[in-house]
Amino acid sequence: EFWTAVLTGIDGSIQAIMSLVIPYIMVFYIILGILEDSGYLTRAVVLLDRTMHHFGLHGGSFIPIIVGLGCNVPAIMAVRTVQSRREKVILSSMIVMAVPCSAQMAIIMGATGSYSGIVYAFGILVMLVCLAVVTGVLMNRFMKYEPSNLAMELPDLQVPSAKNVLFKTWYRIKDFFYIAFPLLVVGSIVVEVLLQYELLDVIVDPLSPVIVGMLGLPAVCSIAFIVGILRKEMALGMLQILAGGVALEAFMTPDQFVVFGVVMAVYMPCVATLITMWREIGWKETVGVSVLSIVVAILLGTATNLLLQAF
């Protein structure tokens, strides 16, 4: 039984990482590499400078936001290019709570989009845009103002180099193979062993009032959320493992996939992002943003659950 659980965990983790990296994450990084290499991304920064002022930011803040669509870690690291501490806190909060990284995008499109319909997936993206606007406007209004300015050199437009684009793509996705894959394998094996010996109740039961009562999800989804704190892309893979060999569409209803997508899109940054935030903006702000993201995720998930039940 033990070795069966180990082999099942390895098999499930291989399927999970390959279904995420190739169709979603790699494609995004190729597109980002083309925009960077062509010189267009810098021009977009200048064009959006006035818009970003509504959030107390400059156009340069748009680059960390775009990078955040790939991975929040380099996005938070890019926050150091912002001049004032006030802007760093506002921008970090917007990135963590409302900019879905490629792993979260894979969950939104690959889970909610596949099992609930593409309309619901785009609905989550619209919700995130609204959340980013509300977060930026409110923080800009209530945080003490610190003056700063934007100075940027525009590179010439050019045809992207295939070699450069592919190199950047590999540089950005290699961590998924070096870090996420071993973590997913170990996590999968542990969960399979716990499932085999029925030891998951210790973790699942205390969180059931929120997971089942408020969000209307299967109780074991709490495991996927906890594992998602290690690496976001592991949550969907873990959900497949928690389904215990049953097809995901039989394990959860389309409405539940919508709620799952909403919560995964907003709640708690991954461990790597937390550590990076700690270095860039301080531990108090990091804890504050993390707690706020959990609360907002639960509230939005609960509201989504109630709306779907009502209509």
PDB file of C-alpha atoms in Angstrom:
ATOM      1  CA  GLU A   1       0.000   0.000   0.000  1.00  0.00           C
ATOM      2  CA  PHE A   2       2.791   2.428   0.889  1.00  0.00           C
ATOM      3  CA  TRP A   3       4.677   1.947  -2.400  1.00  0.00           C
ATOM      4  CA  THR A   4       1.441   2.159  -4.364  1.00  0.00           C
ATOM      5  CA  ALA A   5       0.828   5.563  -2.760  1.00  0.00           C
ATOM      6  CA  VAL A   6       4.388   6.655  -3.619  1.00  0.00           C
ATOM      7  CA  LEU A   7       4.068   5.633  -7.287  1.00  0.00           C
ATOM      8  CA  THR A   8       0.621   7.233  -7.555  1.00  0.00           C
ATOM      9  CA  GLY A   9       2.015  10.476  -6.123  1.00  0.00           C
ATOM     10  CA  ILE A  10       4.917  10.527  -8.608  1.00  0.00           C
ATOM     11  CA  ASP A  11       2.617   9.818 -11.554  1.00  0.00           C
ATOM     12  CA  GLY A  12       0.110  12.495 -10.506  1.00  0.00           C
ATOM     13  CA  SER A  13       2.813  15.130  -9.999  1.00  0.00           C
ATOM     14  CA  ILE A  14       4.368  14.488 -13.439  1.00  0.00           C
ATOM     15  CA  GLN A  15       0.969  14.888 -15.109  1.00  0.00           C
ATOM     16  CA  ALA A  16       0.234  18.041 -13.102  1.00  0.00           C
ATOM     17  CA  ILE A  17       3.503  19.853 -13.897  1.00  0.00           C
ATOM     18  CA  MET A  18       3.390  19.000 -17.613  1.00  0.00           C
ATOM     19  CA  SER A  19      -0.228  20.094 -17.958  1.00  0.00           C
ATOM     20  CA  LEU A  20       0.647  23.492 -16.425  1.00  0.00           C
ATOM     21  CA  VAL A  21       4.081  24.413 -17.731  1.00  0.00           C
ATOM     22  CA  ILE A  22       3.751  23.718 -21.458  1.00  0.00           C
ATOM     23  CA  PRO A  23       0.264  25.020 -22.391  1.00  0.00           C
ATOM     24  CA  TYR A  24       0.083  28.025 -20.045  1.00  0.00           C
ATOM     25  CA  ILE A  25       3.317  29.172 -18.406  1.00  0.00           C
ATOM     26  CA  MET A  26       5.695  28.654 -21.334  1.00  0.00           C
ATOM     27  CA  VAL A  27       3.367  30.367 -23.824  1.00  0.00           C
ATOM     28  CA  PHE A  28       3.036  33.451 -21.592  1.00  0.00           C
ATOM     29  CA  TYR A  29       6.808  33.818 -21.185  1.00  0.00           C
ATOM     30  CA  ILE A  30       7.353  33.528 -24.943  1.00  0.00           C
ATOM     31  CA  ILE A  31       4.874  36.393 -25.509  1.00  0.00           C
ATOM     32  CA  LEU A  32       6.511  38.484 -22.741  1.00  0.00           C
ATOM     33  CA  GLY A  33       9.955  37.850 -24.266  1.00  0.00           C
ATOM     34  CA  ILE A  34       8.734  39.054 -27.691  1.00  0.00           C
ATOM     35  CA  LEU A  35       7.291  42.276 -26.182  1.00  0.00           C
ATOM     36  CA  GLU A  36      10.526  42.954 -24.281  1.00  0.00           C
ATOM     37  CA  ASP A  37      12.863  42.211 -27.185  1.00  0.00           C
ATOM     38  CA  SER A  38      10.859  44.346 -29.618  1.00  0.00           C
ATOM     39  CA  GLY A  39      11.128  47.428 -27.380  1.00  0.00           C
ATOM     40  CA  TYR A  40       7.351  47.870 -27.211  1.00  0.00           C
ATOM     41  CA  LEU A  41       7.058  47.182 -23.468  1.00  0.00           C
ATOM     42  CA  THR A  42       8.979  50.361 -22.573  1.00  0.00           C
ATOM     43  CA  ARG A  43       6.687  52.447 -24.789  1.00  0.00           C
ATOM     44  CA  ALA A  44       3.649  50.997 -23.032  1.00  0.00           C
ATOM     45  CA  VAL A  45       5.121  52.277 -19.743  1.00  0.00           C
ATOM     46  CA  VAL A  46       5.193  55.870 -21.033  1.00  0.00           C
ATOM     47  CA  LEU A  47       1.683  55.618 -22.494  1.00  0.00           C
ATOM     48  CA  LEU A  48       0.256  54.383 -19.166  1.00  0.00           C
ATOM     49  CA  ASP A  49       1.994  56.941 -16.930  1.00  0.00           C
ATOM     50  CA  ARG A  50      -1.070  59.173 -16.547  1.00  0.00           C
ATOM     51  CA  THR A  51      -3.365  56.194 -15.814  1.00  0.00           C
ATOM     52  CA  MET A  52      -1.030  54.902 -13.078  1.00  0.00           C
ATOM     53  CA  HIS A  53      -1.168  58.296 -11.335  1.00  0.00           C
ATOM     54  CA  HIS A  54      -4.711  57.413 -10.155  1.00  0.00           C
ATOM     55  CA  PHE A  55      -3.105  54.735  -7.952  1.00  0.00           C
ATOM     56  CA  GLY A  56      -0.317  56.996  -6.690  1.00  0.00           C
ATOM     57  CA  LEU A  57       2.144  55.285  -9.063  1.00  0.00           C
ATOM     58  CA  HIS A  58       4.159  56.121 -12.203  1.00  0.00           C
ATOM     59  CA  GLY A  59       4.161  54.401 -15.588  1.00  0.00           C
ATOM     60  CA  GLY A  60       7.269  52.432 -14.601  1.00  0.00           C
ATOM     61  CA  SER A  61       5.078  50.476 -12.174  1.00  0.00           C
ATOM     62  CA  PHE A  62       3.419  48.854 -15.168  1.00  0.00           C
ATOM     63  CA  ILE A  63       6.490  46.666 -15.820  1.00  0.00           C
ATOM     64  CA  PRO A  64       6.367  44.856 -12.432  1.00  0.00           C
ATOM     65  CA  ILE A  65       2.622  44.338 -12.992  1.00  0.00           C
ATOM     66  CA  ILE A  66       3.244  42.775 -16.424  1.00  0.00           C
ATOM     67  CA  VAL A  67       6.099  40.655 -15.026  1.00  0.00           C
ATOM     68  CA  GLY A  68       3.704  39.572 -12.252  1.00  0.00           C
ATOM     69  CA  LEU A  69       1.535  37.893 -14.876  1.00  0.00           C
ATOM     70  CA  GLY A  70       4.442  35.485 -15.291  1.00  0.00           C
ATOM     71  CA  CYS A  71       5.613  35.182 -11.690  1.00  0.00           C
ATOM     72  CA  ASN A  72       5.083  37.393  -8.627  1.00  0.00           C
ATOM     73  CA  VAL A  73       8.643  36.845  -7.338  1.00  0.00           C
ATOM     74  CA  PRO A  74      10.507  38.806 -10.068  1.00  0.00           C
ATOM     75  CA  ALA A  75       7.591  41.280 -10.042  1.00  0.00           C
ATOM     76  CA  ILE A  76       8.138  42.047  -6.333  1.00  0.00           C
ATOM     77  CA  MET A  77      11.897  42.198  -6.962  1.00  0.00           C
ATOM     78  CA  ALA A  78      11.208  44.738  -9.727  1.00  0.00           C
ATOM     79  CA  VAL A  79       9.366  46.879  -7.159  1.00  0.00           C
ATOM     80  CA  ARG A  80      12.792  48.068  -5.923  1.00  0.00           C
ATOM     81  CA  THR A  81      13.003  50.241  -9.066  1.00  0.00           C
ATOM     82  CA  VAL A  82      10.105  52.312  -7.660  1.00  0.00           C
ATOM     83  CA  GLN A  83      11.424  55.342  -5.806  1.00  0.00           C
ATOM     84  CA  SER A  84       9.241  55.877  -2.731  1.00  0.00           C
ATOM     85  CA  ARG A  85       8.379  53.358   0.004  1.00  0.00           C
ATOM     86  CA  ARG A  86       4.718  54.357  -0.314  1.00  0.00           C
ATOM     87  CA  GLU A  87       4.686  53.332  -3.981  1.00  0.00           C
ATOM     88  CA  LYS A  88       6.446  50.061  -3.145  1.00  0.00           C
ATOM     89  CA  VAL A  89       3.738  49.099  -0.635  1.00  0.00           C
ATOM     90  CA  ILE A  90       0.870  50.088  -2.981  1.00  0.00           C
ATOM     91  CA  LEU A  91       2.412  48.277  -5.960  1.00  0.00           C
ATOM     92  CA  SER A  92       3.290  45.140  -3.939  1.00  0.00           C
ATOM     93  CA  SER A  93      -0.282  44.946  -2.599  1.00  0.00           C
ATOM     94  CA  MET A  94      -1.767  45.273  -6.087  1.00  0.00           C
ATOM     95  CA  ILE A  95       0.570  42.597  -7.488  1.00  0.00           C
ATOM     96  CA  VAL A  96      -0.029  40.074  -4.691  1.00  0.00           C
ATOM     97  CA  MET A  97      -3.808  40.456  -4.479  1.00  0.00           C
ATOM     98  CA  ALA A  98      -4.885  41.222  -8.026  1.00  0.00           C
ATOM     99  CA  VAL A  99      -2.219  40.209 -10.562  1.00  0.00           C
ATOM    100  CA  PRO A 100      -2.536  36.475 -11.307  1.00  0.00           C
ATOM    101  CA  CYS A 101       0.812  34.814 -11.981  1.00  0.00           C
ATOM    102  CA  SER A 102       1.020  32.254 -14.796  1.00  0.00           C
ATOM    103  CA  ALA A 103       0.364  29.423 -12.314  1.00  0.00           C
ATOM    104  CA  GLN A 104      -2.812  31.144 -11.071  1.00  0.00           C
ATOM    105  CA  MET A 105      -3.771  31.869 -14.674  1.00  0.00           C
ATOM    106  CA  ALA A 106      -3.369  28.164 -15.419  1.00  0.00           C
ATOM    107  CA  ILE A 107      -5.796  27.395 -12.580  1.00  0.00           C
ATOM    108  CA  ILE A 108      -8.272  30.065 -13.726  1.00  0.00           C
ATOM    109  CA  MET A 109      -8.182  28.880 -17.350  1.00  0.00           C
ATOM    110  CA  GLY A 110      -7.342  25.205 -16.826  1.00  0.00           C
ATOM    111  CA  ALA A 111      -9.792  24.548 -13.967  1.00  0.00           C
ATOM    112  CA  THR A 112     -12.521  27.222 -14.006  1.00  0.00           C
ATOM    113  CA  GLY A 113     -12.334  27.741 -17.779  1.00  0.00           C
ATOM    114  CA  SER A 114     -12.291  24.018 -18.603  1.00  0.00           C
ATOM    115  CA  TYR A 115     -14.926  22.802 -16.133  1.00  0.00           C
ATOM    116  CA  SER A 116     -17.190  25.864 -15.643  1.00  0.00           C
ATOM    117  CA  GLY A 117     -16.884  27.660 -18.966  1.00  0.00           C
ATOM    118  CA  ILE A 118     -14.587  30.323 -20.402  1.00  0.00           C
ATOM    119  CA  VAL A 119     -17.107  33.070 -19.514  1.00  0.00           C
ATOM    120  CA  TYR A 120     -16.603  32.389 -15.799  1.00  0.00           C
ATOM    121  CA  ALA A 121     -12.818  32.377 -16.248  1.00  0.00           C
ATOM    122  CA  PHE A 122     -12.920  35.804 -17.890  1.00  0.00           C
ATOM    123  CA  GLY A 123     -15.333  36.898 -15.145  1.00  0.00           C
ATOM    124  CA  ILE A 124     -12.617  36.133 -12.574  1.00  0.00           C
ATOM    125  CA  LEU A 125     -10.101  38.175 -14.595  1.00  0.00           C
ATOM    126  CA  VAL A 126     -12.531  41.130 -14.705  1.00  0.00           C
ATOM    127  CA  MET A 127     -12.998  40.772 -10.926  1.00  0.00           C
ATOM    128  CA  LEU A 128      -9.198  40.934 -10.466  1.00  0.00           C
ATOM    129  CA  VAL A 129      -8.961  44.104 -12.575  1.00  0.00           C
ATOM    130  CA  CYS A 130     -11.671  45.691 -10.408  1.00  0.00           C
ATOM    131  CA  LEU A 131      -9.864  44.525  -7.253  1.00  0.00           C
ATOM    132  CA  ALA A 132      -6.588  46.061  -8.496  1.00  0.00           C
ATOM    133  CA  VAL A 133      -8.310  49.386  -9.185  1.00  0.00           C
ATOM    134  CA  VAL A 134     -10.071  49.445  -5.786  1.00  0.00           C
ATOM    135  CA  THR A 135      -6.882  48.427  -3.938  1.00  0.00           C
ATOM    136  CA  GLY A 136      -4.755  51.053  -5.698  1.00  0.00           C
ATOM    137  CA  VAL A 137      -7.271  53.898  -5.332  1.00  0.00           C
ATOM    138  CA  LEU A 138      -8.000  53.202  -1.640  1.00  0.00           C
ATOM    139  CA  MET A 139      -4.321  52.820  -0.674  1.00  0.00           C
ATOM    140  CA  ASN A 140      -3.445  55.964  -2.630  1.00  0.00           C
ATOM    141  CA  ARG A 141      -6.139  57.866  -0.769  1.00  0.00           C
ATOM    142  CA  PHE A 142      -5.267  56.702   2.750  1.00  0.00           C
ATOM    143  CA  MET A 143      -1.455  56.469   2.630  1.00  0.00           C
ATOM    144  CA  LYS A 144       0.681  59.564   3.198  1.00  0.00           C
ATOM    145  CA  TYR A 145       1.872  61.092  -0.097  1.00  0.00           C
ATOM    146  CA  GLU A 146       5.571  60.970  -1.091  1.00  0.00           C
ATOM    147  CA  PRO A 147       6.594  62.851  -4.280  1.00  0.00           C
ATOM    148  CA  SER A 148       8.538  61.029  -7.041  1.00  0.00           C
ATOM    149  CA  ASN A 149       9.003  61.252 -10.825  1.00  0.00           C
ATOM    150  CA  LEU A 150       9.525  59.080 -13.920  1.00  0.00           C
ATOM    151  CA  ALA A 151      12.610  59.202 -16.173  1.00  0.00           C
ATOM    152  CA  MET A 152      13.079  56.509 -18.847  1.00  0.00           C
ATOM    153  CA  GLU A 153      15.051  56.061 -22.074  1.00  0.00           C
ATOM    154  CA  LEU A 154      13.085  54.605 -25.004  1.00  0.00           C
ATOM    155  CA  PRO A 155      14.935  51.897 -26.994  1.00  0.00           C
ATOM    156  CA  ASP A 156      14.471  51.577 -30.771  1.00  0.00           C
ATOM    157  CA  LEU A 157      11.756  49.240 -32.030  1.00  0.00           C
ATOM    158  CA  GLN A 158      13.249  46.100 -33.561  1.00  0.00           C
ATOM    159  CA  VAL A 159      12.388  42.604 -34.737  1.00  0.00           C
ATOM    160  CA  PRO A 160      12.638  40.217 -31.742  1.00  0.00           C
ATOM    161  CA  SER A 161      15.494  37.699 -31.778  1.00  0.00           C
ATOM    162  CA  ALA A 162      14.226  34.110 -31.541  1.00  0.00           C
ATOM    163  CA  LYS A 163      17.391  33.136 -29.632  1.00  0.00           C
ATOM    164  CA  ASN A 164      16.888  35.905 -27.027  1.00  0.00           C
ATOM    165  CA  VAL A 165      13.184  35.100 -26.602  1.00  0.00           C
ATOM    166  CA  LEU A 166      13.831  31.373 -26.117  1.00  0.00           C
ATOM    167  CA  PHE A 167      16.708  32.055 -23.698  1.00  0.00           C
ATOM    168  CA  LYS A 168      14.531  34.380 -21.585  1.00  0.00           C
ATOM    169  CA  THR A 169      11.709  31.821 -21.644  1.00  0.00           C
ATOM    170  CA  TRP A 170      13.967  29.014 -20.415  1.00  0.00           C
ATOM    171  CA  TYR A 171      15.550  31.265 -17.765  1.00  0.00           C
ATOM    172  CA  ARG A 172      12.106  32.063 -16.389  1.00  0.00           C
ATOM    173  CA  ILE A 173      10.546  28.587 -16.443  1.00  0.00           C
ATOM    174  CA  LYS A 174      13.565  26.564 -15.247  1.00  0.00           C
ATOM    175  CA  ASP A 175      12.584  27.173 -11.605  1.00  0.00           C
ATOM    176  CA  PHE A 176       9.361  25.296 -12.242  1.00  0.00           C
ATOM    177  CA  PHE A 177      11.432  22.215 -13.082  1.00  0.00           C
ATOM    178  CA  TYR A 178      14.193  22.695 -10.488  1.00  0.00           C
ATOM    179  CA  ILE A 179      12.019  23.830  -7.541  1.00  0.00           C
ATOM    180  CA  ALA A 180       8.307  23.215  -8.175  1.00  0.00           C
ATOM    181  CA  PHE A 181       8.630  19.706  -9.587  1.00  0.00           C
ATOM    182  CA  PRO A 182      10.578  18.198  -6.620  1.00  0.00           C
ATOM    183  CA  LEU A 183       8.222  19.967  -4.174  1.00  0.00           C
ATOM    184  CA  LEU A 184       5.183  18.697  -6.048  1.00  0.00           C
ATOM    185  CA  VAL A 185       6.536  15.131  -6.100  1.00  0.00           C
ATOM    186  CA  VAL A 186       7.283  15.153  -2.348  1.00  0.00           C
ATOM    187  CA  GLY A 187       3.961  16.848  -1.546  1.00  0.00           C
ATOM    188  CA  SER A 188       2.055  14.406  -3.738  1.00  0.00           C
ATOM    189  CA  ILE A 189       3.681  11.382  -2.109  1.00  0.00           C
ATOM    190  CA  VAL A 190       2.963  12.738   1.392  1.00  0.00           C
ATOM    191  CA  VAL A 191      -0.693  13.411   0.534  1.00  0.00           C
ATOM    192  CA  GLU A 192      -1.122   9.989  -1.094  1.00  0.00           C
ATOM    193  CA  VAL A 193       0.329   8.302   2.004  1.00  0.00           C
ATOM    194  CA  LEU A 194      -1.940  10.380   4.290  1.00  0.00           C
ATOM    195  CA  LEU A 195      -4.921   9.466   2.089  1.00  0.00           C
ATOM    196  CA  GLN A 196      -3.923   5.799   2.146  1.00  0.00           C
ATOM    197  CA  TYR A 197      -3.873   5.719   5.945  1.00  0.00           C
ATOM    198  CA  GLU A 198      -6.795   8.191   6.367  1.00  0.00           C
ATOM    199  CA  LEU A 199      -4.758  10.789   8.283  1.00  0.00           C
ATOM    200  CA  LEU A 200      -5.949  13.919   6.457  1.00  0.00           C
ATOM    201  CA  ASP A 201      -8.876  14.538   8.809  1.00  0.00           C
ATOM    202  CA  VAL A 202      -6.533  16.211  11.313  1.00  0.00           C
ATOM    203  CA  ILE A 203      -5.947  19.038   8.815  1.00  0.00           C
ATOM    204  CA  VAL A 204      -9.273  19.009   6.997  1.00  0.00           C
ATOM    205  CA  ASP A 205     -11.779  19.039   9.870  1.00  0.00           C
ATOM    206  CA  PRO A 206     -10.726  22.327  11.597  1.00  0.00           C
ATOM    207  CA  LEU A 207     -10.999  24.224   8.293  1.00  0.00           C
ATOM    208  CA  SER A 208     -14.296  22.665   7.187  1.00  0.00           C
ATOM    209  CA  PRO A 209     -16.533  25.517   8.496  1.00  0.00           C
ATOM    210  CA  VAL A 210     -14.813  27.906   6.068  1.00  0.00           C
ATOM    211  CA  ILE A 211     -14.141  25.520   3.163  1.00  0.00           C
ATOM    212  CA  VAL A 212     -17.519  23.743   3.223  1.00  0.00           C
ATOM    213  CA  GLY A 213     -19.749  26.149   5.149  1.00  0.00           C
ATOM    214  CA  MET A 214     -18.736  29.441   3.515  1.00  0.00           C
ATOM    215  CA  LEU A 215     -17.125  28.490   0.199  1.00  0.00           C
ATOM    216  CA  GLY A 216     -19.243  25.396  -0.522  1.00  0.00           C
ATOM    217  CA  LEU A 217     -16.217  23.328  -1.610  1.00  0.00           C
ATOM    218  CA  PRO A 218     -15.266  19.731  -0.741  1.00  0.00           C
ATOM    219  CA  ALA A 219     -13.539  19.695   2.667  1.00  0.00           C
ATOM    220  CA  VAL A 220     -10.277  18.289   1.232  1.00  0.00           C
ATOM    221  CA  CYS A 221      -9.820  21.450  -0.868  1.00  0.00           C
ATOM    222  CA  SER A 222      -8.166  22.938   2.224  1.00  0.00           C
ATOM    223  CA  ILE A 223      -5.172  20.691   1.427  1.00  0.00           C
ATOM    224  CA  ALA A 224      -4.929  22.156  -2.085  1.00  0.00           C
ATOM    225  CA  PHE A 225      -5.030  25.702  -0.664  1.00  0.00           C
ATOM    226  CA  ILE A 226      -2.318  24.922   1.905  1.00  0.00           C
ATOM    227  CA  VAL A 227      -0.084  23.262  -0.691  1.00  0.00           C
ATOM    228  CA  GLY A 228      -0.705  26.243  -2.976  1.00  0.00           C
ATOM    229  CA  ILE A 229       1.153  28.426  -0.486  1.00  0.00           C
ATOM    230  CA  LEU A 230       4.331  26.475  -1.365  1.00  0.00           C
ATOM    231  CA  ARG A 231       3.819  26.954  -5.115  1.00  0.00           C
ATOM    232  CA  LYS A 232       0.575  28.100  -6.720  1.00  0.00           C
ATOM    233  CA  GLU A 233       0.819  25.675  -9.623  1.00  0.00           C
ATOM    234  CA  MET A 234       0.836  22.778  -7.151  1.00  0.00           C
ATOM    235  CA  ALA A 235      -2.751  23.494  -6.019  1.00  0.00           C
ATOM    236  CA  LEU A 236      -4.425  22.219  -9.195  1.00  0.00           C
ATOM    237  CA  GLY A 237      -2.125  19.199  -9.305  1.00  0.00           C
ATOM    238  CA  MET A 238      -2.929  18.502  -5.664  1.00  0.00           C
ATOM    239  CA  LEU A 239      -6.641  18.812  -6.433  1.00  0.00           C
ATOM    240  CA  GLN A 240      -6.240  16.086  -9.057  1.00  0.00           C
ATOM    241  CA  ILE A 241      -4.479  13.915  -6.478  1.00  0.00           C
ATOM    242  CA  LEU A 242      -7.127  14.611  -3.808  1.00  0.00           C
ATOM    243  CA  ALA A 243      -9.801  13.506  -6.265  1.00  0.00           C
ATOM    244  CA  GLY A 244      -8.354  10.021  -5.752  1.00  0.00           C
ATOM    245  CA  GLY A 245      -8.382   8.873  -9.361  1.00  0.00           C
ATOM    246  CA  VAL A 246     -11.884  10.251 -10.008  1.00  0.00           C
ATOM    247  CA  ALA A 247     -12.245  12.695 -12.922  1.00  0.00           C
ATOM    248  CA  LEU A 248     -12.230  16.301 -11.663  1.00  0.00           C
ATOM    249  CA  GLU A 249     -15.620  17.043 -13.243  1.00  0.00           C
ATOM    250  CA  ALA A 250     -17.076  14.246 -11.101  1.00  0.00           C
ATOM    251  CA  PHE A 251     -15.199  15.414  -8.003  1.00  0.00           C
ATOM    252  CA  MET A 252     -16.448  19.043  -8.095  1.00  0.00           C
ATOM    253  CA  THR A 253     -19.373  20.846  -9.718  1.00  0.00           C
ATOM    254  CA  PRO A 254     -18.906  23.694 -12.252  1.00  0.00           C
ATOM    255  CA  ASP A 255     -20.006  26.210  -9.576  1.00  0.00           C
ATOM    256  CA  GLN A 256     -17.373  24.873  -7.186  1.00  0.00           C
ATOM    257  CA  PHE A 257     -14.671  25.314  -9.826  1.00  0.00           C
ATOM    258  CA  VAL A 258     -15.678  28.983 -10.124  1.00  0.00           C
ATOM    259  CA  VAL A 259     -15.340  29.500  -6.354  1.00  0.00           C
ATOM    260  CA  PHE A 260     -12.049  27.577  -6.313  1.00  0.00           C
ATOM    261  CA  GLY A 261     -10.706  29.808  -9.103  1.00  0.00           C
ATOM    262  CA  VAL A 262     -11.767  33.005  -7.296  1.00  0.00           C
ATOM    263  CA  VAL A 263     -10.078  32.002  -4.020  1.00  0.00           C
ATOM    264  CA  MET A 264      -6.903  30.757  -5.731  1.00  0.00           C
ATOM    265  CA  ALA A 265      -6.642  34.002  -7.713  1.00  0.00           C
ATOM    266  CA  VAL A 266      -6.630  36.252  -4.629  1.00  0.00           C
ATOM    267  CA  TYR A 267      -5.488  34.447  -1.475  1.00  0.00           C
ATOM    268  CA  MET A 268      -2.025  34.366   0.153  1.00  0.00           C
ATOM    269  CA  PRO A 269       1.104  34.758  -1.992  1.00  0.00           C
ATOM    270  CA  CYS A 270       3.380  31.726  -2.343  1.00  0.00           C
ATOM    271  CA  VAL A 271       6.324  31.245   0.040  1.00  0.00           C
ATOM    272  CA  ALA A 272       8.879  32.545  -2.481  1.00  0.00           C
ATOM    273  CA  THR A 273       6.844  35.740  -2.956  1.00  0.00           C
ATOM    274  CA  LEU A 274       6.457  36.157   0.815  1.00  0.00           C
ATOM    275  CA  ILE A 275      10.218  35.948   1.337  1.00  0.00           C
ATOM    276  CA  THR A 276      10.840  38.434  -1.490  1.00  0.00           C
ATOM    277  CA  MET A 277       8.243  40.851  -0.080  1.00  0.00           C
ATOM    278  CA  TRP A 278       9.836  40.555   3.354  1.00  0.00           C
ATOM    279  CA  ARG A 279      13.134  41.741   1.871  1.00  0.00           C
ATOM    280  CA  GLU A 280      11.656  44.522  -0.246  1.00  0.00           C
ATOM    281  CA  ILE A 281       8.973  46.152   1.944  1.00  0.00           C
ATOM    282  CA  GLY A 282       9.446  44.733   5.490  1.00  0.00           C
ATOM    283  CA  TRP A 283       7.811  41.990   7.551  1.00  0.00           C
ATOM    284  CA  LYS A 284       4.943  44.084   8.997  1.00  0.00           C
ATOM    285  CA  GLU A 285       3.696  45.090   5.555  1.00  0.00           C
ATOM    286  CA  THR A 286       4.186  41.528   4.272  1.00  0.00           C
ATOM    287  CA  VAL A 287       2.089  40.045   7.100  1.00  0.00           C
ATOM    288  CA  GLY A 288      -0.544  42.764   6.661  1.00  0.00           C
ATOM    289  CA  VAL A 289      -0.904  42.212   2.905  1.00  0.00           C
ATOM    290  CA  SER A 290      -0.992  38.405   3.366  1.00  0.00           C
ATOM    291  CA  VAL A 291      -3.733  38.516   6.012  1.00  0.00           C
ATOM    292  CA  LEU A 292      -5.721  41.016   3.954  1.00  0.00           C
ATOM    293  CA  SER A 293      -5.449  38.776   0.863  1.00  0.00           C
ATOM    294  CA  ILE A 294      -6.796  35.764   2.793  1.00  0.00           C
ATOM    295  CA  VAL A 295      -9.731  37.755   4.183  1.00  0.00           C
ATOM    296  CA  VAL A 296     -10.577  39.261   0.771  1.00  0.00           C
ATOM    297  CA  ALA A 297     -10.276  35.831  -0.912  1.00  0.00           C
ATOM    298  CA  ILE A 298     -12.679  34.215   1.591  1.00  0.00           C
ATOM    299  CA  LEU A 299     -15.151  37.101   1.302  1.00  0.00           C
ATOM    300  CA  LEU A 300     -15.077  37.073  -2.516  1.00  0.00           C
ATOM    301  CA  GLY A 301     -15.297  33.258  -2.583  1.00  0.00           C
ATOM    302  CA  THR A 302     -18.261  33.289  -0.192  1.00  0.00           C
ATOM    303  CA  ALA A 303     -20.016  36.015  -2.186  1.00  0.00           C
ATOM    304  CA  THR A 304     -19.423  34.051  -5.415  1.00  0.00           C
ATOM    305  CA  ASN A 305     -20.783  30.867  -3.809  1.00  0.00           C
ATOM    306  CA  LEU A 306     -23.939  32.648  -2.594  1.00  0.00           C
ATOM    307  CA  LEU A 307     -24.516  34.325  -5.975  1.00  0.00           C
ATOM    308  CA  LEU A 308     -24.123  31.060  -7.869  1.00  0.00           C
ATOM    309  CA  GLN A 309     -26.533  29.293  -5.492  1.00  0.00           C
ATOM    310  CA  ALA A 310     -29.043  32.134  -5.840  1.00  0.00           C
ATOM    311  CA  PHE A 311     -28.964  32.247  -9.657  1.00  0.00           C
TER     312      PHE A 311
END
